[in-house]
């Protein structure tokens, strides 16, 4: 081979030396060790800053190393030398503290909305019972939010629940009950403590929620019919029908309840109903919500106003309602779940939340 002559001022490192230097870099690289099962409070933030600085002791004393931007621990100092928390960090902690709502000395949640002029919570006022325009909601409806009503004269605190009578549009929440069951299962699985989920109150609450969503009515689909504004998920409007995010929550809540319900008395009946509903819901979602290229071509060739059980276009979808972008967006292999499938309407948008 051809060898190039190198000046004596330049030393060529061998492969072994290069590997050794790389290994040193890997060893000396600062490691951030965050303990699990520990809240990221101010103490852990301080610990993180010290561990961060220890890894740069070798370069922190060099005047050539200075930060090119202002970070929380580098303002006006050498690289790696702490100069106190950044003001933005203090403001963030202060805002977080002010957002916490306390009930009898214990934190119970965060503020949903505040009018700084009057210090009154907006849209969540004057609620005492599950009544909307003299109509009583069914047992098992889970409130969307709570308000802590403090009586200064009596020195008492009372939780006031909002079941939708104070919400925008006066719509009762559908997702809150499902979130409650899912969080109860998450708590039980994480802590290993089943005493809470097995308590009579929690068992009764699960049965009431399930009784609402599993009750028989005029609907011919195993999915849940929802109105606009019935959930606190990002996509609140334009979901009338059978939105995929509610069906995903419904499916997960049924699976969680199946693991926590006691197989005795009323619980045994609900376990049987859950098994039947899960089977029907899974079949319905896989057959009618799943969209791939062959299914898209079939929909494009659908005939409308078909009658009888032999109808191919079961939801009477109008082919002209298919957006043009779907054909370019749809991959040749694979597919996705539709955002909503209702009579004469399909939401072809792709939502990562439900998929």
GROMACS .gro file of C-alpha atoms in nm:
model
  355
    1UNK     CA    1   0.000   0.000   0.000
    2UNK     CA    2   0.096   0.367  -0.018
    3UNK     CA    3   0.229   0.517   0.306
    4UNK     CA    4   0.205   0.892   0.368
    5UNK     CA    5   0.482   1.071   0.559
    6UNK     CA    6   0.353   1.262   0.858
    7UNK     CA    7   0.524   1.558   1.025
    8UNK     CA    8   0.702   1.492   1.354
    9UNK     CA    9   0.475   1.741   1.528
   10UNK     CA   10   0.175   1.513   1.475
   11UNK     CA   11   0.150   1.187   1.665
   12UNK     CA   12  -0.057   0.904   1.525
   13UNK     CA   13  -0.247   0.714   1.795
   14UNK     CA   14  -0.275   0.341   1.766
   15UNK     CA   15  -0.610   0.166   1.752
   16UNK     CA   16  -0.561   0.040   2.107
   17UNK     CA   17  -0.499   0.393   2.234
   18UNK     CA   18  -0.808   0.523   2.056
   19UNK     CA   19  -1.022   0.250   2.208
   20UNK     CA   20  -0.872   0.327   2.550
   21UNK     CA   21  -0.957   0.696   2.515
   22UNK     CA   22  -1.312   0.612   2.408
   23UNK     CA   23  -1.354   0.380   2.703
   24UNK     CA   24  -1.235   0.656   2.936
   25UNK     CA   25  -1.488   0.894   2.788
   26UNK     CA   26  -1.762   0.642   2.848
   27UNK     CA   27  -1.647   0.585   3.205
   28UNK     CA   28  -1.607   0.955   3.282
   29UNK     CA   29  -1.939   1.044   3.121
   30UNK     CA   30  -2.173   1.189   3.385
   31UNK     CA   31  -2.450   0.951   3.476
   32UNK     CA   32  -2.790   1.073   3.589
   33UNK     CA   33  -2.932   0.832   3.844
   34UNK     CA   34  -3.296   0.898   3.928
   35UNK     CA   35  -3.440   0.670   4.191
   36UNK     CA   36  -3.765   0.500   4.101
   37UNK     CA   37  -4.072   0.541   4.319
   38UNK     CA   38  -3.954   0.890   4.415
   39UNK     CA   39  -4.125   1.216   4.330
   40UNK     CA   40  -3.926   1.468   4.133
   41UNK     CA   41  -3.935   1.733   4.405
   42UNK     CA   42  -3.695   2.014   4.486
   43UNK     CA   43  -3.459   1.782   4.671
   44UNK     CA   44  -3.426   1.547   4.374
   45UNK     CA   45  -3.373   1.849   4.146
   46UNK     CA   46  -3.090   1.964   4.374
   47UNK     CA   47  -2.939   1.615   4.380
   48UNK     CA   48  -2.953   1.603   4.003
   49UNK     CA   49  -2.765   1.932   3.977
   50UNK     CA   50  -2.485   1.811   4.205
   51UNK     CA   51  -2.451   1.481   4.020
   52UNK     CA   52  -2.446   1.679   3.696
   53UNK     CA   53  -2.163   1.901   3.820
   54UNK     CA   54  -1.947   1.621   3.961
   55UNK     CA   55  -1.901   1.474   3.616
   56UNK     CA   56  -1.747   1.793   3.479
   57UNK     CA   57  -1.487   1.868   3.748
   58UNK     CA   58  -1.206   1.810   3.499
   59UNK     CA   59  -1.324   2.084   3.266
   60UNK     CA   60  -1.499   2.323   3.503
   61UNK     CA   61  -1.174   2.490   3.614
   62UNK     CA   62  -1.067   2.575   3.262
   63UNK     CA   63  -1.147   2.938   3.173
   64UNK     CA   64  -1.188   2.833   2.811
   65UNK     CA   65  -1.504   2.640   2.890
   66UNK     CA   66  -1.796   2.878   2.928
   67UNK     CA   67  -2.159   2.823   2.849
   68UNK     CA   68  -2.297   2.975   2.536
   69UNK     CA   69  -2.648   2.997   2.676
   70UNK     CA   70  -2.821   3.048   3.007
   71UNK     CA   71  -2.932   2.718   3.156
   72UNK     CA   72  -3.088   2.671   3.500
   73UNK     CA   73  -2.750   2.608   3.663
   74UNK     CA   74  -2.506   2.790   3.436
   75UNK     CA   75  -2.609   3.155   3.439
   76UNK     CA   76  -2.305   3.376   3.477
   77UNK     CA   77  -2.069   3.095   3.578
   78UNK     CA   78  -1.818   2.854   3.435
   79UNK     CA   79  -1.951   2.541   3.272
   80UNK     CA   80  -2.077   2.309   3.541
   81UNK     CA   81  -2.039   2.555   3.830
   82UNK     CA   82  -2.379   2.605   3.995
   83UNK     CA   83  -2.497   2.957   4.062
   84UNK     CA   84  -2.837   2.875   4.208
   85UNK     CA   85  -3.165   2.773   4.047
   86UNK     CA   86  -3.283   2.959   3.743
   87UNK     CA   87  -3.568   3.206   3.814
   88UNK     CA   88  -3.786   3.015   3.570
   89UNK     CA   89  -3.749   2.702   3.783
   90UNK     CA   90  -3.863   2.888   4.094
   91UNK     CA   91  -4.161   3.032   3.907
   92UNK     CA   92  -4.257   2.685   3.784
   93UNK     CA   93  -4.249   2.540   4.135
   94UNK     CA   94  -4.450   2.834   4.269
   95UNK     CA   95  -4.714   2.793   3.996
   96UNK     CA   96  -4.733   2.421   4.071
   97UNK     CA   97  -4.785   2.485   4.443
   98UNK     CA   98  -5.062   2.737   4.376
   99UNK     CA   99  -5.245   2.497   4.143
  100UNK     CA  100  -5.287   2.225   4.406
  101UNK     CA  101  -5.632   2.205   4.567
  102UNK     CA  102  -5.642   2.091   4.930
  103UNK     CA  103  -5.929   1.931   5.116
  104UNK     CA  104  -5.894   1.901   5.493
  105UNK     CA  105  -5.521   1.944   5.467
  106UNK     CA  106  -5.468   1.681   5.198
  107UNK     CA  107  -5.398   1.751   4.826
  108UNK     CA  108  -5.687   1.620   4.615
  109UNK     CA  109  -5.618   1.763   4.268
  110UNK     CA  110  -5.535   2.074   4.071
  111UNK     CA  111  -5.739   2.380   3.978
  112UNK     CA  112  -5.940   2.343   3.657
  113UNK     CA  113  -6.001   2.714   3.595
  114UNK     CA  114  -5.960   3.034   3.797
  115UNK     CA  115  -6.085   3.386   3.743
  116UNK     CA  116  -5.808   3.603   3.886
  117UNK     CA  117  -6.047   3.896   3.924
  118UNK     CA  118  -6.290   3.729   4.162
  119UNK     CA  119  -6.096   3.422   4.280
  120UNK     CA  120  -6.401   3.211   4.192
  121UNK     CA  121  -6.365   2.889   3.998
  122UNK     CA  122  -6.519   2.927   3.654
  123UNK     CA  123  -6.787   2.694   3.512
  124UNK     CA  124  -6.783   2.471   3.821
  125UNK     CA  125  -7.013   2.654   4.060
  126UNK     CA  126  -7.339   2.591   4.244
  127UNK     CA  127  -7.370   2.212   4.234
  128UNK     CA  128  -7.537   2.014   4.511
  129UNK     CA  129  -7.696   1.703   4.357
  130UNK     CA  130  -7.705   1.506   4.033
  131UNK     CA  131  -7.984   1.709   3.874
  132UNK     CA  132  -7.981   1.876   3.532
  133UNK     CA  133  -8.295   2.077   3.454
  134UNK     CA  134  -8.496   1.873   3.706
  135UNK     CA  135  -8.377   1.548   3.549
  136UNK     CA  136  -8.192   1.311   3.779
  137UNK     CA  137  -7.889   1.135   3.639
  138UNK     CA  138  -7.853   0.761   3.674
  139UNK     CA  139  -7.663   0.615   3.966
  140UNK     CA  140  -7.303   0.548   3.874
  141UNK     CA  141  -7.235   0.871   3.685
  142UNK     CA  142  -6.889   0.989   3.782
  143UNK     CA  143  -6.834   1.365   3.826
  144UNK     CA  144  -6.605   1.548   3.587
  145UNK     CA  145  -6.459   1.772   3.857
  146UNK     CA  146  -6.488   1.876   4.220
  147UNK     CA  147  -6.497   2.206   4.400
  148UNK     CA  148  -6.381   2.259   4.758
  149UNK     CA  149  -6.646   2.473   4.927
  150UNK     CA  150  -6.492   2.646   5.229
  151UNK     CA  151  -6.720   2.796   5.494
  152UNK     CA  152  -6.513   3.050   5.684
  153UNK     CA  153  -6.777   3.110   5.951
  154UNK     CA  154  -6.823   2.742   6.034
  155UNK     CA  155  -6.459   2.654   5.957
  156UNK     CA  156  -6.565   2.358   5.742
  157UNK     CA  157  -6.469   2.225   5.399
  158UNK     CA  158  -6.708   2.036   5.173
  159UNK     CA  159  -6.648   1.865   4.839
  160UNK     CA  160  -6.904   1.966   4.577
  161UNK     CA  161  -6.914   1.745   4.267
  162UNK     CA  162  -6.999   1.861   3.915
  163UNK     CA  163  -7.178   1.593   3.713
  164UNK     CA  164  -7.219   1.811   3.406
  165UNK     CA  165  -7.488   2.051   3.526
  166UNK     CA  166  -7.230   2.331   3.537
  167UNK     CA  167  -7.019   2.219   3.242
  168UNK     CA  168  -7.016   2.382   2.900
  169UNK     CA  169  -7.312   2.241   2.708
  170UNK     CA  170  -7.450   2.069   3.021
  171UNK     CA  171  -7.306   1.736   2.906
  172UNK     CA  172  -7.248   1.456   3.156
  173UNK     CA  173  -6.897   1.307   3.142
  174UNK     CA  174  -6.859   0.962   2.992
  175UNK     CA  175  -6.486   0.910   3.035
  176UNK     CA  176  -6.446   0.996   3.405
  177UNK     CA  177  -6.596   0.668   3.526
  178UNK     CA  178  -6.367   0.469   3.299
  179UNK     CA  179  -6.062   0.664   3.417
  180UNK     CA  180  -6.159   0.588   3.777
  181UNK     CA  181  -6.167   0.213   3.714
  182UNK     CA  182  -5.840   0.222   3.518
  183UNK     CA  183  -5.661   0.424   3.788
  184UNK     CA  184  -5.793   0.192   4.059
  185UNK     CA  185  -5.647  -0.105   3.871
  186UNK     CA  186  -5.317   0.081   3.818
  187UNK     CA  187  -5.293   0.157   4.190
  188UNK     CA  188  -5.372  -0.202   4.285
  189UNK     CA  189  -5.120  -0.347   4.042
  190UNK     CA  190  -4.842  -0.103   4.133
  191UNK     CA  191  -4.873  -0.123   4.510
  192UNK     CA  192  -4.991  -0.483   4.537
  193UNK     CA  193  -5.255  -0.362   4.784
  194UNK     CA  194  -5.592  -0.506   4.686
  195UNK     CA  195  -5.772  -0.395   5.002
  196UNK     CA  196  -5.894  -0.073   4.839
  197UNK     CA  197  -6.036  -0.234   4.525
  198UNK     CA  198  -6.191  -0.514   4.731
  199UNK     CA  199  -6.361  -0.276   4.973
  200UNK     CA  200  -6.744  -0.274   4.959
  201UNK     CA  201  -6.754   0.091   4.849
  202UNK     CA  202  -6.521   0.039   4.552
  203UNK     CA  203  -6.696  -0.281   4.450
  204UNK     CA  204  -7.031  -0.100   4.458
  205UNK     CA  205  -6.891   0.194   4.261
  206UNK     CA  206  -6.759  -0.036   3.989
  207UNK     CA  207  -7.094  -0.214   3.964
  208UNK     CA  208  -7.280   0.118   3.932
  209UNK     CA  209  -7.049   0.241   3.655
  210UNK     CA  210  -7.076  -0.089   3.471
  211UNK     CA  211  -7.452  -0.091   3.512
  212UNK     CA  212  -7.469   0.241   3.326
  213UNK     CA  213  -7.248   0.145   3.033
  214UNK     CA  214  -7.371  -0.216   3.004
  215UNK     CA  215  -7.741  -0.138   3.032
  216UNK     CA  216  -7.967  -0.248   2.749
  217UNK     CA  217  -8.127   0.018   2.532
  218UNK     CA  218  -8.211   0.101   2.172
  219UNK     CA  219  -7.851   0.076   2.053
  220UNK     CA  220  -7.769  -0.217   1.825
  221UNK     CA  221  -7.389  -0.180   1.856
  222UNK     CA  222  -7.163  -0.294   2.142
  223UNK     CA  223  -6.983   0.042   2.128
  224UNK     CA  224  -7.090   0.340   2.339
  225UNK     CA  225  -7.292   0.623   2.185
  226UNK     CA  226  -7.150   0.961   2.291
  227UNK     CA  227  -7.236   1.327   2.247
  228UNK     CA  228  -7.007   1.621   2.181
  229UNK     CA  229  -6.823   1.750   2.485
  230UNK     CA  230  -6.875   1.433   2.688
  231UNK     CA  231  -6.507   1.379   2.771
  232UNK     CA  232  -6.206   1.572   2.895
  233UNK     CA  233  -5.981   1.428   2.622
  234UNK     CA  234  -5.825   1.678   2.380
  235UNK     CA  235  -6.075   1.610   2.100
  236UNK     CA  236  -6.393   1.717   2.277
  237UNK     CA  237  -6.609   1.846   1.991
  238UNK     CA  238  -6.706   1.674   1.669
  239UNK     CA  239  -6.713   1.331   1.830
  240UNK     CA  240  -7.087   1.263   1.825
  241UNK     CA  241  -7.138   0.895   1.756
  242UNK     CA  242  -6.888   0.629   1.853
  243UNK     CA  243  -6.546   0.798   1.894
  244UNK     CA  244  -6.252   0.561   1.909
  245UNK     CA  245  -6.098   0.718   2.222
  246UNK     CA  246  -6.411   0.645   2.427
  247UNK     CA  247  -6.428   0.290   2.290
  248UNK     CA  248  -6.062   0.239   2.383
  249UNK     CA  249  -6.129   0.363   2.737
  250UNK     CA  250  -6.442   0.148   2.755
  251UNK     CA  251  -6.249  -0.161   2.651
  252UNK     CA  252  -5.968  -0.094   2.900
  253UNK     CA  253  -6.211  -0.024   3.184
  254UNK     CA  254  -6.392  -0.352   3.118
  255UNK     CA  255  -6.063  -0.541   3.123
  256UNK     CA  256  -5.963  -0.374   3.450
  257UNK     CA  257  -6.300  -0.433   3.614
  258UNK     CA  258  -6.282  -0.798   3.514
  259UNK     CA  259  -5.964  -0.829   3.723
  260UNK     CA  260  -6.101  -0.650   4.031
  261UNK     CA  261  -6.465  -0.758   4.066
  262UNK     CA  262  -6.532  -1.025   4.324
  263UNK     CA  263  -6.697  -1.335   4.172
  264UNK     CA  264  -6.977  -1.344   4.429
  265UNK     CA  265  -7.333  -1.216   4.428
  266UNK     CA  266  -7.382  -0.924   4.191
  267UNK     CA  267  -7.018  -0.930   4.088
  268UNK     CA  268  -7.060  -1.271   3.926
  269UNK     CA  269  -7.338  -1.140   3.700
  270UNK     CA  270  -7.129  -0.842   3.593
  271UNK     CA  271  -6.828  -1.062   3.519
  272UNK     CA  272  -7.045  -1.263   3.280
  273UNK     CA  273  -7.178  -0.945   3.115
  274UNK     CA  274  -6.825  -0.806   3.078
  275UNK     CA  275  -6.707  -1.123   2.905
  276UNK     CA  276  -6.992  -1.107   2.654
  277UNK     CA  277  -6.945  -0.735   2.590
  278UNK     CA  278  -6.568  -0.764   2.542
  279UNK     CA  279  -6.616  -1.035   2.282
  280UNK     CA  280  -6.874  -0.832   2.089
  281UNK     CA  281  -6.677  -0.506   2.123
  282UNK     CA  282  -6.355  -0.664   1.997
  283UNK     CA  283  -6.532  -0.814   1.696
  284UNK     CA  284  -6.706  -0.485   1.614
  285UNK     CA  285  -6.390  -0.273   1.639
  286UNK     CA  286  -6.178  -0.511   1.431
  287UNK     CA  287  -6.436  -0.547   1.157
  288UNK     CA  288  -6.586  -0.199   1.125
  289UNK     CA  289  -6.328   0.043   1.267
  290UNK     CA  290  -6.024  -0.113   1.099
  291UNK     CA  291  -5.939   0.043   0.764
  292UNK     CA  292  -5.683  -0.081   0.513
  293UNK     CA  293  -5.643  -0.036   0.139
  294UNK     CA  294  -5.871  -0.327   0.030
  295UNK     CA  295  -6.144  -0.209   0.269
  296UNK     CA  296  -6.107   0.147   0.141
  297UNK     CA  297  -6.157   0.029  -0.217
  298UNK     CA  298  -6.468  -0.161  -0.112
  299UNK     CA  299  -6.611   0.146   0.061
  300UNK     CA  300  -6.542   0.355  -0.249
  301UNK     CA  301  -6.758   0.113  -0.451
  302UNK     CA  302  -7.039   0.088  -0.197
  303UNK     CA  303  -7.401   0.120  -0.301
  304UNK     CA  304  -7.621   0.334  -0.079
  305UNK     CA  305  -7.968   0.282   0.067
  306UNK     CA  306  -7.926  -0.095   0.082
  307UNK     CA  307  -8.188  -0.291   0.271
  308UNK     CA  308  -8.204  -0.640   0.425
  309UNK     CA  309  -7.943  -0.841   0.612
  310UNK     CA  310  -7.751  -0.901   0.288
  311UNK     CA  311  -7.652  -0.533   0.262
  312UNK     CA  312  -7.279  -0.480   0.216
  313UNK     CA  313  -7.287  -0.112   0.313
  314UNK     CA  314  -7.414  -0.178   0.665
  315UNK     CA  315  -7.365   0.179   0.788
  316UNK     CA  316  -7.498   0.339   0.467
  317UNK     CA  317  -7.173   0.528   0.410
  318UNK     CA  318  -7.182   0.762   0.109
  319UNK     CA  319  -6.869   0.701  -0.104
  320UNK     CA  320  -6.853   1.069  -0.204
  321UNK     CA  321  -6.793   1.158   0.161
  322UNK     CA  322  -6.448   0.994   0.155
  323UNK     CA  323  -6.183   1.272   0.167
  324UNK     CA  324  -5.937   1.283  -0.122
  325UNK     CA  325  -5.635   1.278   0.108
  326UNK     CA  326  -5.722   0.930   0.239
  327UNK     CA  327  -5.603   0.758  -0.079
  328UNK     CA  328  -5.262   0.925  -0.056
  329UNK     CA  329  -5.239   0.871   0.319
  330UNK     CA  330  -5.336   0.503   0.318
  331UNK     CA  331  -5.032   0.270   0.303
  332UNK     CA  332  -5.028  -0.027   0.068
  333UNK     CA  333  -4.958  -0.256   0.363
  334UNK     CA  334  -5.122  -0.220   0.702
  335UNK     CA  335  -5.392   0.019   0.811
  336UNK     CA  336  -5.537   0.204   1.109
  337UNK     CA  337  -5.851   0.239   1.319
  338UNK     CA  338  -6.102   0.501   1.210
  339UNK     CA  339  -6.178   0.789   1.442
  340UNK     CA  340  -6.554   0.730   1.440
  341UNK     CA  341  -6.797   0.491   1.272
  342UNK     CA  342  -7.163   0.590   1.281
  343UNK     CA  343  -7.461   0.547   1.048
  344UNK     CA  344  -7.397   0.747   0.727
  345UNK     CA  345  -7.075   0.886   0.874
  346UNK     CA  346  -6.714   0.772   0.899
  347UNK     CA  347  -6.436   0.981   1.047
  348UNK     CA  348  -6.135   0.884   0.836
  349UNK     CA  349  -5.888   1.083   1.044
  350UNK     CA  350  -5.611   0.896   1.221
  351UNK     CA  351  -5.583   0.953   1.595
  352UNK     CA  352  -5.275   0.831   1.779
  353UNK     CA  353  -5.471   0.836   2.105
  354UNK     CA  354  -5.702   0.554   2.006
  355UNK     CA  355  -5.458   0.371   1.782
   0.00000   0.00000   0.00000
